[in-house]
Amino acid sequence: MKKILVVGAGGQIGSELTSHLRNIYGNDNVVASDIRPVDTIKSDGPFEIIDATESLKLAYVVQKYNIDTIYNLVALLSATGEKNPMLAWNINMSALINSLEVAKMYGCAVFTPSSIGAFGPDTPKDGTPQDTIMRPTTMYGVCKVSGELMSDYYFHRFGVDTRSVRFPGIISNNTLPGGGTTDYAVEIFYEAIRSGSFVCPIASDSYMDMMYMPDALNACVQVMEADPKKLIHRNSFNIASMSFTPDILFAEIKKHVPNLAVTYNVDPIKQAIANSWPNSLDDSAARAEWGWKPESNLESMTKDMLKVIGEKFKAGILK
Ligand code: SER
């Protein structure tokens, strides 16, 4: 049985990945960690406070629990990264490098998500190939490409079992994302129910790849469970499930919330980032090398998001 450490377990992905991994591998085999206490996660399994920019505590926890797999989910997202580029570089890269160094010392595998943000304006926009020009123009993207290169370096040079996927915008109904360019596609669902109106910061016709959280969680597990002999790539695999514009998403939500009112107030920083990213990725390498196959599409994701968030409002968990 694996012994897993999730670093950054309080974030949008970490909060759900921790429960998902605990369901698969057992509560005691998945240690959650974050820079501050996360009450919902603390109660059902081991929890440690770790500042991922410091390597000592990370090494201590890996040794204490005999960890063999690290999921490093620490990152400042793209729009926040443009407001404070050096902070983004320092946090994103030091969390990664500390994870890789500790993994090298203690023989752990490492998963660190990359992103559609690893691509840039010179990248082919539609059907973006697995191996293509990257050259991102955001600090977030610079960190993601550097992270991919560092992870491959640690694999080739030191034999650390590093693997990764390039996540699109992740749509979820547990923990909100923050400071990302794709956040609008989550926030709209809350506002559709809360106020019936939404001000969108991204232009109505901007395509970006998106994915529902259950598919993202499956990707995290499947790529780490994949047969290493079949992996031609490692850091990092394109994965995709749906690509839409704000207009397309709002039309789908309006099928269920007909009175939803959407206006646009485009945020220039977020829009510039969105313009530099691909419209849709080609995920054929992930499909061929480890059997990637998403289950959700725009229709099923929209229905489920409205159902789950609606229930939370009804129960008074959300206001
Ligand atoms: N969701 C991220 C962002 O918008 C992209 O990976 O920054």
Coordinates of N, CA and C and ligand atoms in Angstrom, one line a residue, residues 12 76-79 114-117 140 144 167-170 177-183 208 273 277, ligand 1:
Q12 N -7.8 24.2 -3.7 CA -8.9 23.8 -4.5 C -8.8 22.3 -4.8
L76 N 0.8 29.5 -6.5 CA 0.0 30.7 -6.7 C -0.5 30.7 -8.1
L77 N -1.7 31.0 -8.4 CA -2.3 30.9 -9.7 C -1.9 32.1 -10.6
S78 N -2.4 32.0 -11.9 CA -1.9 32.9 -12.9 C -2.1 34.4 -12.7
A79 N -3.3 34.8 -12.3 CA -3.6 36.2 -12.2 C -2.9 36.8 -11.0
S114 N 1.2 20.4 -13.8 CA 1.5 21.6 -14.7 C 0.1 22.1 -15.2
S115 N 0.1 22.8 -16.3 CA -1.1 23.6 -16.6 C -1.2 24.0 -18.1
I116 N -2.4 24.3 -18.6 CA -2.5 25.0 -19.9 C -1.7 26.2 -19.9
G117 N -1.4 26.8 -18.7 CA -0.6 28.0 -18.5 C 0.8 27.8 -18.9
Y140 N 3.3 32.5 -13.9 CA 2.8 31.2 -13.6 C 3.3 30.1 -14.6
K144 N 5.6 26.8 -14.5 CA 5.1 25.5 -14.9 C 6.1 24.8 -15.8
F167 N -3.0 20.5 -16.2 CA -4.5 20.7 -16.0 C -5.0 21.9 -16.7
P168 N -6.2 21.8 -17.2 CA -7.0 22.9 -17.6 C -7.6 23.6 -16.4
G169 N -8.5 24.6 -16.6 CA -9.2 25.2 -15.5 C -10.1 24.1 -14.8
I170 N -9.9 24.0 -13.5 CA -10.7 22.9 -12.8 C -11.9 23.5 -12.2
P177 N -11.4 28.1 -6.1 CA -10.0 28.5 -6.5 C -9.8 30.0 -6.2
G178 N -8.6 30.5 -6.4 CA -8.4 31.9 -6.1 C -7.2 32.4 -6.9
G179 N -7.5 33.5 -7.6 CA -6.4 34.2 -8.4 C -6.0 33.5 -9.7
G180 N -7.0 32.7 -10.2 CA -6.7 32.0 -11.5 C -7.5 32.7 -12.6
T181 N -7.1 32.5 -13.8 CA -7.8 33.1 -15.0 C -9.0 32.3 -15.3
T182 N -9.1 31.1 -15.0 CA -10.3 30.2 -15.3 C -11.3 30.3 -14.1
D183 N -11.0 31.0 -13.1 CA -11.9 31.0 -11.9 C -13.4 31.4 -12.2
M208 N -11.2 28.4 -23.5 CA -10.1 27.7 -22.7 C -10.6 26.3 -22.4
I273 N -3.9 37.1 -20.2 CA -3.4 35.7 -19.9 C -4.2 34.7 -20.8
W277 N -3.1 31.7 -23.9 CA -3.3 30.2 -23.7 C -4.0 29.5 -24.8
Ligands
SER1 N1 -6.6 27.5 -13.3 C1 -5.3 28.0 -13.5 C2 -5.4 29.5 -13.6 O1 -6.3 30.0 -14.1 C3 -4.7 27.5 -14.8 O2 -4.1 26.3 -14.5 O3 -4.4 30.1 -13.2

